[in-house]
Amino acid sequence: VNDELTCSTCDWTAAASPEIWRCPSCGSVIELAAEGELDVDALHGEGFARYSQWLGIESLASLGEARAPLVELASAPGARIKNEGLHPTGSFKDRGAAALITWLARQGVGRVVVDSSGNAGAAIAAYAARTGIECEVHVPARTSVTKVRQAEAYGARVVRHDGPRSASTDAAQRAAEHSGVVYASQLWHPAFVRGVETIAFELWEQCGDAPEVIVMPVGAGSLLLGVARGFQRLRQAGLTARTPRLVGVQSVTCTPIASRFASANGPEPGVQSIAEGIQVQAPPRADQVVAAIDASGGTCLVVADAEIAVKMRAAGWEGLLVEPTAAGALAGLDAARNRGLIAGDGRVVVIVTGSGIKTLGSLPAQAIDKERVHDI
Ligand SMILES: [Zn+2]
């Protein structure tokens, strides 16, 4: 399975090769040709590995992943949050990393290079360590020191870069031009997105069906795309009839997806957001992400750092530490309700993408008046 790659745009196809991360013919993003079969009887065991057959990736590497719980929070009124911060490295990126690293390991890859704002680097470093693959991570210089140290703790070599997020991407791609080094890109590689489909499968298992609305942060969009594809496959397999409305949330400082929807204003250039996980200026899969949101009847909103900070605090007061990027999704839930995009008390899920334990340095130092929280 998954022994063939196809182009998302032109008619290029080829046998799977770990060195290919974009279409050599037209430069577009590529896809895995085979999908695997959604056979309910195949779902047994624990961790992401229970989805190996569904993903079409045999013997998925495992660090003993939990089912990310659904939790009610007063700071996410009328919704439940899916707490992806409880995965082995503390973020949803473990889903994509497990799939991508397994896919590469099965082709004999011994050394990978990645670019990351932090969470993906840590996740890929951990699963690479688990699989015996050497890992090098390129990060923006401003990345949370905890995330950098985390990747180093898994044995990865971390290289910091000044300038925009894209400087790390360029450096990782250059490093992969050396023989024997493979670019294991969370931004580009289809096996990463394939792994993220497991979040849809798990929501379906936990809810007994698809939620009506899913609110989530959008950076490169692998999360939103994985969710959309996972539910599409569940529909095709006859396991649900519902298409969840997908509401993406971006920081007002970086809006490549949101600016394609009428609901958002333009970006505020030059401002550095605390939501470091969603500072991707040119997502390679932007067109696919916009199409997935459109097909679901959803939209993409923007939130400001002040709103993110308030939600980080509010979640903490309820006993839950969320990263700023995830707090952005909680703020996005409010924005969606204020705009009338979420009616009544339908089944709404907000994806909390990562643990706030890694980003305590971003927690606003000054006390926020608890009385004001509900006014913002
Ligand atoms: Zn192509």
mmCIF file of C-alpha atoms in Angstrom, residues 24-371:
data_model
loop_
_atom_site.group_PDB
_atom_site.id
_atom_site.type_symbol
_atom_site.label_atom_id
_atom_site.label_comp_id
_atom_site.label_asym_id
_atom_site.label_seq_id
_atom_site.Cartn_x
_atom_site.Cartn_y
_atom_site.Cartn_z
ATOM 1 C CA PRO A 24 8.970 17.265 -10.058
ATOM 2 C CA SER A 25 6.923 18.197 -13.100
ATOM 3 C CA CYS A 26 4.878 21.216 -11.950
ATOM 4 C CA GLY A 27 5.985 21.918 -8.352
ATOM 5 C CA SER A 28 2.576 21.302 -6.774
ATOM 6 C CA VAL A 29 1.880 19.316 -3.625
ATOM 7 C CA ILE A 30 1.741 15.539 -4.062
ATOM 8 C CA GLU A 31 -0.581 12.882 -2.634
ATOM 9 C CA LEU A 32 -0.412 9.216 -1.637
ATOM 10 C CA ALA A 33 -2.355 7.272 -4.251
ATOM 11 C CA ALA A 34 -3.662 4.484 -1.995
ATOM 12 C CA GLU A 35 -5.922 5.275 0.940
ATOM 13 C CA GLY A 36 -6.401 2.097 2.964
ATOM 14 C CA GLU A 37 -9.743 0.610 3.862
ATOM 15 C CA LEU A 38 -12.030 1.921 6.619
ATOM 16 C CA ASP A 39 -12.910 -1.473 8.028
ATOM 17 C CA VAL A 40 -14.393 -1.054 11.508
ATOM 18 C CA ASP A 41 -13.292 -4.569 12.455
ATOM 19 C CA ALA A 42 -9.667 -3.499 11.936
ATOM 20 C CA LEU A 43 -9.902 -0.931 14.742
ATOM 21 C CA HIS A 44 -8.346 -2.593 17.723
ATOM 22 C CA GLY A 45 -5.392 -1.991 19.957
ATOM 23 C CA GLU A 46 -4.304 1.326 21.395
ATOM 24 C CA GLY A 47 -2.654 4.471 20.095
ATOM 25 C CA PHE A 48 -2.502 5.734 16.528
ATOM 26 C CA ALA A 49 -1.384 2.250 15.458
ATOM 27 C CA ARG A 50 -5.017 1.087 15.594
ATOM 28 C CA TYR A 51 -5.538 3.141 12.419
ATOM 29 C CA SER A 52 -2.644 1.589 10.478
ATOM 30 C CA GLN A 53 -4.941 -0.186 8.032
ATOM 31 C CA TRP A 54 -7.242 2.830 7.669
ATOM 32 C CA LEU A 55 -4.231 4.980 6.749
ATOM 33 C CA GLY A 56 -2.713 2.406 4.457
ATOM 34 C CA ILE A 57 0.544 2.695 6.434
ATOM 35 C CA GLU A 58 1.504 -0.609 8.032
ATOM 36 C CA SER A 59 2.869 -0.918 11.561
ATOM 37 C CA LEU A 60 2.527 2.731 12.537
ATOM 38 C CA ALA A 61 5.250 3.780 14.996
ATOM 39 C CA SER A 62 3.802 4.253 18.452
ATOM 40 C CA LEU A 63 4.746 5.994 21.669
ATOM 41 C CA GLY A 64 1.580 4.801 23.393
ATOM 42 C CA GLU A 65 -0.765 7.612 22.343
ATOM 43 C CA ALA A 66 -3.896 8.310 24.350
ATOM 44 C CA ARG A 67 -7.294 9.128 22.882
ATOM 45 C CA ALA A 68 -7.328 12.904 23.144
ATOM 46 C CA PRO A 69 -10.262 13.601 25.489
ATOM 47 C CA LEU A 70 -13.297 15.786 24.807
ATOM 48 C CA VAL A 71 -13.730 18.258 27.676
ATOM 49 C CA GLU A 72 -16.282 20.963 28.456
ATOM 50 C CA LEU A 73 -14.907 24.372 29.411
ATOM 51 C CA ALA A 74 -16.714 27.546 30.460
ATOM 52 C CA SER A 75 -14.216 29.402 28.267
ATOM 53 C CA ALA A 76 -15.486 27.378 25.282
ATOM 54 C CA PRO A 77 -19.216 27.912 25.848
ATOM 55 C CA GLY A 78 -21.523 25.467 24.119
ATOM 56 C CA ALA A 79 -18.629 23.408 22.784
ATOM 57 C CA ARG A 80 -16.287 20.674 23.842
ATOM 58 C CA ILE A 81 -12.575 20.956 23.350
ATOM 59 C CA LYS A 82 -10.534 18.079 21.984
ATOM 60 C CA ASN A 83 -7.362 18.218 24.024
ATOM 61 C CA GLU A 84 -4.557 17.258 21.650
ATOM 62 C CA GLY A 85 -2.042 18.534 24.190
ATOM 63 C CA LEU A 86 -2.036 15.114 25.846
ATOM 64 C CA HIS A 87 -0.149 13.304 23.091
ATOM 65 C CA PRO A 88 3.397 12.037 23.770
ATOM 66 C CA THR A 89 5.108 15.267 22.666
ATOM 67 C CA GLY A 90 2.228 17.542 23.642
ATOM 68 C CA SER A 91 0.577 18.410 20.333
ATOM 69 C CA PHE A 92 -1.592 17.061 17.487
ATOM 70 C CA LYS A 93 1.525 16.981 15.319
ATOM 71 C CA ASP A 94 2.262 13.549 16.775
ATOM 72 C CA ARG A 95 -0.476 12.198 14.478
ATOM 73 C CA GLY A 96 1.240 13.423 11.330
ATOM 74 C CA ALA A 97 4.734 12.670 12.619
ATOM 75 C CA ALA A 98 3.897 9.033 13.418
ATOM 76 C CA ALA A 99 2.523 8.480 9.912
ATOM 77 C CA LEU A 100 5.255 10.384 8.062
ATOM 78 C CA ILE A 101 8.167 8.863 9.969
ATOM 79 C CA THR A 102 6.728 5.346 9.617
ATOM 80 C CA TRP A 103 6.214 5.883 5.871
ATOM 81 C CA LEU A 104 9.820 7.089 5.478
ATOM 82 C CA ALA A 105 11.282 4.382 7.739
ATOM 83 C CA ARG A 106 9.608 1.679 5.680
ATOM 84 C CA GLN A 107 11.564 3.004 2.678
ATOM 85 C CA GLY A 108 14.847 2.736 4.495
ATOM 86 C CA VAL A 109 15.361 6.420 5.310
ATOM 87 C CA GLY A 110 18.014 6.943 7.961
ATOM 88 C CA ARG A 111 18.233 10.730 8.204
ATOM 89 C CA VAL A 112 15.586 13.487 7.965
ATOM 90 C CA VAL A 113 15.594 17.268 8.033
ATOM 91 C CA VAL A 114 12.494 19.321 8.924
ATOM 92 C CA ASP A 115 11.453 22.922 9.423
ATOM 93 C CA SER A 116 9.091 23.825 12.204
ATOM 94 C CA SER A 117 7.817 26.576 14.438
ATOM 95 C CA GLY A 118 8.362 24.117 17.271
ATOM 96 C CA ASN A 119 5.638 21.520 17.781
ATOM 97 C CA ALA A 120 6.175 19.592 14.544
ATOM 98 C CA GLY A 121 9.915 19.586 15.051
ATOM 99 C CA ALA A 122 9.500 18.055 18.498
ATOM 100 C CA ALA A 123 6.974 15.510 17.204
ATOM 101 C CA ILE A 124 9.079 14.418 14.233
ATOM 102 C CA ALA A 125 12.195 14.307 16.438
ATOM 103 C CA ALA A 126 10.416 12.021 18.913
ATOM 104 C CA TYR A 127 9.036 9.564 16.347
ATOM 105 C CA ALA A 128 12.339 9.636 14.474
ATOM 106 C CA ALA A 129 14.097 8.717 17.726
ATOM 107 C CA ARG A 130 11.574 5.935 18.258
ATOM 108 C CA THR A 131 12.279 4.612 14.766
ATOM 109 C CA GLY A 132 16.067 5.004 14.806
ATOM 110 C CA ILE A 133 16.165 7.887 12.306
ATOM 111 C CA GLU A 134 18.578 10.822 12.691
ATOM 112 C CA CYS A 135 16.784 14.180 12.760
ATOM 113 C CA GLU A 136 17.748 17.813 12.127
ATOM 114 C CA VAL A 137 15.215 20.573 12.892
ATOM 115 C CA HIS A 138 15.334 24.128 11.482
ATOM 116 C CA VAL A 139 13.375 26.647 13.570
ATOM 117 C CA PRO A 140 12.825 30.410 13.629
ATOM 118 C CA ALA A 141 15.125 32.048 16.200
ATOM 119 C CA ARG A 142 12.122 33.270 18.213
ATOM 120 C CA THR A 143 10.733 29.741 18.754
ATOM 121 C CA SER A 144 9.832 28.918 22.362
ATOM 122 C CA VAL A 145 12.986 27.700 24.069
ATOM 123 C CA THR A 146 11.020 24.794 25.570
ATOM 124 C CA LYS A 147 10.090 23.462 22.116
ATOM 125 C CA VAL A 148 13.702 23.766 20.938
ATOM 126 C CA ARG A 149 15.023 21.990 24.013
ATOM 127 C CA GLN A 150 12.334 19.343 23.599
ATOM 128 C CA ALA A 151 13.497 18.452 20.072
ATOM 129 C CA GLU A 152 17.096 18.389 21.374
ATOM 130 C CA ALA A 153 16.027 16.099 24.214
ATOM 131 C CA TYR A 154 14.839 13.565 21.616
ATOM 132 C CA GLY A 155 18.325 13.664 20.135
ATOM 133 C CA ALA A 156 17.663 16.022 17.226
ATOM 134 C CA ARG A 157 20.107 18.664 16.070
ATOM 135 C CA VAL A 158 18.333 22.044 16.132
ATOM 136 C CA VAL A 159 19.373 24.970 13.919
ATOM 137 C CA ARG A 160 17.919 28.436 14.611
ATOM 138 C CA HIS A 161 17.304 31.035 11.867
ATOM 139 C CA ASP A 162 16.675 34.767 12.027
ATOM 140 C CA GLY A 163 14.020 36.255 9.785
ATOM 141 C CA PRO A 164 10.607 34.959 8.812
ATOM 142 C CA ARG A 165 9.315 31.405 9.221
ATOM 143 C CA SER A 166 10.149 30.819 5.538
ATOM 144 C CA ALA A 167 13.889 31.169 6.284
ATOM 145 C CA SER A 168 13.717 27.888 8.229
ATOM 146 C CA THR A 169 11.857 26.236 5.356
ATOM 147 C CA ASP A 170 14.475 27.361 2.827
ATOM 148 C CA ALA A 171 17.309 26.114 5.046
ATOM 149 C CA ALA A 172 15.688 22.692 5.558
ATOM 150 C CA GLN A 173 15.135 22.278 1.811
ATOM 151 C CA ARG A 174 18.770 23.195 1.127
ATOM 152 C CA ALA A 175 19.971 20.691 3.747
ATOM 153 C CA ALA A 176 17.950 17.971 2.017
ATOM 154 C CA GLU A 177 19.886 18.517 -1.204
ATOM 155 C CA HIS A 178 22.699 16.460 0.352
ATOM 156 C CA SER A 179 22.533 12.792 -0.462
ATOM 157 C CA GLY A 180 21.030 10.530 2.154
ATOM 158 C CA VAL A 181 19.080 13.360 3.828
ATOM 159 C CA VAL A 182 15.303 13.439 3.303
ATOM 160 C CA TYR A 183 13.049 16.484 3.719
ATOM 161 C CA ALA A 184 10.326 15.223 6.070
ATOM 162 C CA SER A 185 8.083 18.198 5.560
ATOM 163 C CA GLN A 186 4.951 18.676 7.624
ATOM 164 C CA LEU A 187 4.060 21.454 5.163
ATOM 165 C CA TRP A 188 4.429 19.398 2.001
ATOM 166 C CA HIS A 189 4.422 15.681 2.684
ATOM 167 C CA PRO A 190 1.130 13.832 2.060
ATOM 168 C CA ALA A 191 1.906 11.162 4.682
ATOM 169 C CA PHE A 192 1.821 13.867 7.365
ATOM 170 C CA VAL A 193 -1.657 15.001 6.330
ATOM 171 C CA ARG A 194 -2.703 11.354 6.094
ATOM 172 C CA GLY A 195 -1.721 10.849 9.735
ATOM 173 C CA VAL A 196 -3.767 13.859 10.811
ATOM 174 C CA GLU A 197 -6.886 12.168 9.399
ATOM 175 C CA THR A 198 -6.822 10.100 12.595
ATOM 176 C CA ILE A 199 -8.245 13.056 14.515
ATOM 177 C CA ALA A 200 -11.434 12.778 12.435
ATOM 178 C CA PHE A 201 -11.562 9.021 12.987
ATOM 179 C CA GLU A 202 -11.102 9.485 16.735
ATOM 180 C CA LEU A 203 -13.806 12.175 16.932
ATOM 181 C CA TRP A 204 -16.129 9.829 15.068
ATOM 182 C CA GLU A 205 -15.330 7.074 17.592
ATOM 183 C CA GLN A 206 -15.837 9.383 20.568
ATOM 184 C CA CYS A 207 -18.992 11.163 19.341
ATOM 185 C CA GLY A 208 -20.570 8.189 17.592
ATOM 186 C CA ASP A 209 -20.892 10.474 14.560
ATOM 187 C CA ALA A 210 -19.328 13.619 13.117
ATOM 188 C CA PRO A 211 -19.674 16.902 15.075
ATOM 189 C CA GLU A 212 -21.709 19.645 13.397
ATOM 190 C CA VAL A 213 -18.989 22.303 13.640
ATOM 191 C CA ILE A 214 -15.246 22.024 14.230
ATOM 192 C CA VAL A 215 -13.229 25.135 15.115
ATOM 193 C CA MET A 216 -9.463 24.944 14.802
ATOM 194 C CA PRO A 217 -6.356 27.060 14.217
ATOM 195 C CA VAL A 218 -4.963 27.169 10.689
ATOM 196 C CA GLY A 219 -1.256 27.611 9.995
ATOM 197 C CA ALA A 220 -0.059 25.428 7.151
ATOM 198 C CA GLY A 221 -3.521 23.872 7.209
ATOM 199 C CA SER A 222 -2.469 20.228 7.646
ATOM 200 C CA LEU A 223 -4.813 19.980 10.635
ATOM 201 C CA LEU A 224 -7.838 21.324 8.780
ATOM 202 C CA LEU A 225 -7.049 19.304 5.686
ATOM 203 C CA GLY A 226 -6.559 16.113 7.684
ATOM 204 C CA VAL A 227 -9.877 16.669 9.479
ATOM 205 C CA ALA A 228 -11.681 17.351 6.189
ATOM 206 C CA ARG A 229 -10.199 14.309 4.451
ATOM 207 C CA GLY A 230 -10.848 12.042 7.437
ATOM 208 C CA PHE A 231 -14.532 12.918 7.540
ATOM 209 C CA GLN A 232 -14.790 12.695 3.755
ATOM 210 C CA ARG A 233 -13.465 9.145 3.935
ATOM 211 C CA LEU A 234 -15.871 8.309 6.774
ATOM 212 C CA ARG A 235 -18.733 9.515 4.576
ATOM 213 C CA GLN A 236 -17.486 7.538 1.586
ATOM 214 C CA ALA A 237 -17.307 4.428 3.785
ATOM 215 C CA GLY A 238 -20.907 4.994 4.891
ATOM 216 C CA LEU A 239 -19.873 5.515 8.534
ATOM 217 C CA THR A 240 -21.436 8.983 8.777
ATOM 218 C CA ALA A 241 -23.783 11.078 6.663
ATOM 219 C CA ARG A 242 -22.662 14.375 8.124
ATOM 220 C CA THR A 243 -20.185 16.957 6.822
ATOM 221 C CA PRO A 244 -18.891 19.034 9.749
ATOM 222 C CA ARG A 245 -18.682 22.759 9.063
ATOM 223 C CA LEU A 246 -15.005 23.689 9.371
ATOM 224 C CA VAL A 247 -14.151 27.052 10.934
ATOM 225 C CA GLY A 248 -10.476 27.952 10.633
ATOM 226 C CA VAL A 249 -8.856 30.551 12.866
ATOM 227 C CA GLN A 250 -5.764 32.584 12.032
ATOM 228 C CA SER A 251 -3.802 35.260 13.826
ATOM 229 C CA VAL A 252 -4.507 38.776 12.582
ATOM 230 C CA THR A 253 -0.753 38.994 11.893
ATOM 231 C CA CYS A 254 -0.733 36.187 9.315
ATOM 232 C CA THR A 255 -3.858 35.599 7.231
ATOM 233 C CA PRO A 256 -3.063 33.750 3.974
ATOM 234 C CA ILE A 257 -6.180 31.572 4.340
ATOM 235 C CA ALA A 258 -8.518 33.949 6.198
ATOM 236 C CA SER A 259 -7.903 36.740 3.682
ATOM 237 C CA ARG A 260 -9.518 34.521 1.038
ATOM 238 C CA PHE A 261 -12.780 34.702 2.964
ATOM 239 C CA ALA A 262 -14.871 37.842 3.154
ATOM 240 C CA SER A 263 -15.135 37.600 6.930
ATOM 241 C CA ALA A 264 -11.531 38.595 7.562
ATOM 242 C CA ASN A 265 -9.611 41.829 7.312
ATOM 243 C CA GLY A 266 -6.131 42.031 5.875
ATOM 244 C CA PRO A 267 -3.054 41.175 7.944
ATOM 245 C CA GLU A 268 -1.269 43.636 10.195
ATOM 246 C CA PRO A 269 2.260 43.343 8.795
ATOM 247 C CA GLY A 270 5.253 43.686 11.060
ATOM 248 C CA VAL A 271 3.433 42.519 14.169
ATOM 249 C CA GLN A 272 4.779 39.389 15.820
ATOM 250 C CA SER A 273 2.033 37.210 17.297
ATOM 251 C CA ILE A 274 2.369 34.930 20.329
ATOM 252 C CA ALA A 275 0.549 32.300 18.246
ATOM 253 C CA GLU A 276 3.775 30.971 16.758
ATOM 254 C CA GLY A 277 2.153 27.805 15.418
ATOM 255 C CA ILE A 278 0.126 29.670 12.812
ATOM 256 C CA GLN A 279 2.732 32.022 11.305
ATOM 257 C CA VAL A 280 2.935 30.342 7.900
ATOM 258 C CA GLN A 281 2.975 33.051 5.233
ATOM 259 C CA ALA A 282 2.617 30.817 2.165
ATOM 260 C CA PRO A 283 1.061 27.434 2.977
ATOM 261 C CA PRO A 284 1.826 25.013 0.082
ATOM 262 C CA ARG A 285 -1.640 23.501 0.456
ATOM 263 C CA ALA A 286 -3.499 26.833 0.720
ATOM 264 C CA ASP A 287 -5.774 26.126 -2.269
ATOM 265 C CA GLN A 288 -6.699 22.711 -0.873
ATOM 266 C CA VAL A 289 -7.418 24.205 2.568
ATOM 267 C CA VAL A 290 -9.639 26.943 1.140
ATOM 268 C CA ALA A 291 -11.494 24.379 -0.992
ATOM 269 C CA ALA A 292 -12.019 22.104 2.032
ATOM 270 C CA ILE A 293 -13.454 24.975 4.093
ATOM 271 C CA ASP A 294 -15.710 26.017 1.204
ATOM 272 C CA ALA A 295 -16.942 22.462 0.644
ATOM 273 C CA SER A 296 -17.866 22.186 4.325
ATOM 274 C CA GLY A 297 -19.846 25.445 4.346
ATOM 275 C CA GLY A 298 -17.397 26.932 6.846
ATOM 276 C CA THR A 299 -15.127 29.950 6.905
ATOM 277 C CA CYS A 300 -11.828 31.243 8.276
ATOM 278 C CA LEU A 301 -11.700 34.011 10.899
ATOM 279 C CA VAL A 302 -8.931 36.078 12.460
ATOM 280 C CA VAL A 303 -8.240 36.802 16.124
ATOM 281 C CA ALA A 304 -5.914 39.268 17.838
ATOM 282 C CA ASP A 305 -3.231 38.520 20.419
ATOM 283 C CA ALA A 306 -5.240 40.301 23.127
ATOM 284 C CA GLU A 307 -8.093 37.826 22.610
ATOM 285 C CA ILE A 308 -5.645 34.910 22.562
ATOM 286 C CA ALA A 309 -4.074 36.033 25.841
ATOM 287 C CA VAL A 310 -7.467 36.278 27.527
ATOM 288 C CA LYS A 311 -8.386 32.742 26.425
ATOM 289 C CA MET A 312 -5.051 31.345 27.631
ATOM 290 C CA ARG A 313 -5.745 32.830 31.043
ATOM 291 C CA ALA A 314 -9.382 31.757 31.098
ATOM 292 C CA ALA A 315 -8.551 28.150 30.209
ATOM 293 C CA GLY A 316 -5.868 28.124 32.893
ATOM 294 C CA TRP A 317 -8.374 29.274 35.490
ATOM 295 C CA GLU A 318 -10.351 26.162 34.617
ATOM 296 C CA GLY A 319 -7.322 23.921 35.088
ATOM 297 C CA LEU A 320 -6.300 23.566 31.456
ATOM 298 C CA LEU A 321 -3.039 24.870 29.982
ATOM 299 C CA VAL A 322 -3.414 25.589 26.262
ATOM 300 C CA GLU A 323 -0.798 26.919 23.850
ATOM 301 C CA PRO A 324 -1.443 30.381 22.350
ATOM 302 C CA THR A 325 -2.306 28.889 18.962
ATOM 303 C CA ALA A 326 -5.012 26.768 20.579
ATOM 304 C CA ALA A 327 -6.226 29.718 22.638
ATOM 305 C CA GLY A 328 -6.713 31.395 19.265
ATOM 306 C CA ALA A 329 -9.198 28.675 18.356
ATOM 307 C CA LEU A 330 -11.075 29.311 21.629
ATOM 308 C CA ALA A 331 -11.208 33.007 20.721
ATOM 309 C CA GLY A 332 -12.332 31.991 17.240
ATOM 310 C CA LEU A 333 -15.261 30.095 18.744
ATOM 311 C CA ASP A 334 -16.454 33.342 20.346
ATOM 312 C CA ALA A 335 -15.933 35.210 17.073
ATOM 313 C CA ALA A 336 -17.919 32.582 15.161
ATOM 314 C CA ARG A 337 -20.777 32.791 17.666
ATOM 315 C CA ASN A 338 -20.757 36.594 17.601
ATOM 316 C CA ARG A 339 -21.088 36.486 13.823
ATOM 317 C CA GLY A 340 -23.954 34.034 14.022
ATOM 318 C CA LEU A 341 -21.947 31.316 12.285
ATOM 319 C CA ILE A 342 -22.763 28.789 15.006
ATOM 320 C CA ALA A 343 -26.419 28.564 15.862
ATOM 321 C CA GLY A 344 -27.981 27.075 18.980
ATOM 322 C CA ASP A 345 -26.282 24.308 20.910
ATOM 323 C CA GLY A 346 -25.254 22.055 18.059
ATOM 324 C CA ARG A 347 -22.383 19.659 18.544
ATOM 325 C CA VAL A 348 -19.348 21.894 18.371
ATOM 326 C CA VAL A 349 -15.759 20.796 18.898
ATOM 327 C CA VAL A 350 -12.796 23.149 19.305
ATOM 328 C CA ILE A 351 -9.435 21.536 18.656
ATOM 329 C CA VAL A 352 -6.870 22.476 21.277
ATOM 330 C CA THR A 353 -3.788 21.747 19.225
ATOM 331 C CA GLY A 354 -1.125 21.700 21.904
ATOM 332 C CA SER A 355 -0.212 21.932 25.548
ATOM 333 C CA GLY A 356 0.491 25.291 27.128
ATOM 334 C CA ILE A 357 3.239 23.735 29.208
ATOM 335 C CA LYS A 358 5.664 24.381 26.340
ATOM 336 C CA THR A 359 4.671 28.027 25.951
ATOM 337 C CA LEU A 360 4.399 29.358 29.494
ATOM 338 C CA GLY A 361 6.767 32.122 28.417
ATOM 339 C CA SER A 362 3.942 33.492 26.242
ATOM 340 C CA LEU A 363 1.468 33.635 29.101
ATOM 341 C CA PRO A 364 0.734 37.326 29.611
ATOM 342 C CA ALA A 365 2.491 38.458 32.787
ATOM 343 C CA GLN A 366 -0.012 41.073 33.842
ATOM 344 C CA ALA A 367 -3.151 39.955 35.606
ATOM 345 C CA ILE A 368 -6.272 40.095 33.480
ATOM 346 C CA ASP A 369 -9.389 41.146 35.338
ATOM 347 C CA LYS A 370 -11.572 38.040 35.475
ATOM 348 C CA GLU A 371 -14.672 40.235 35.274
#
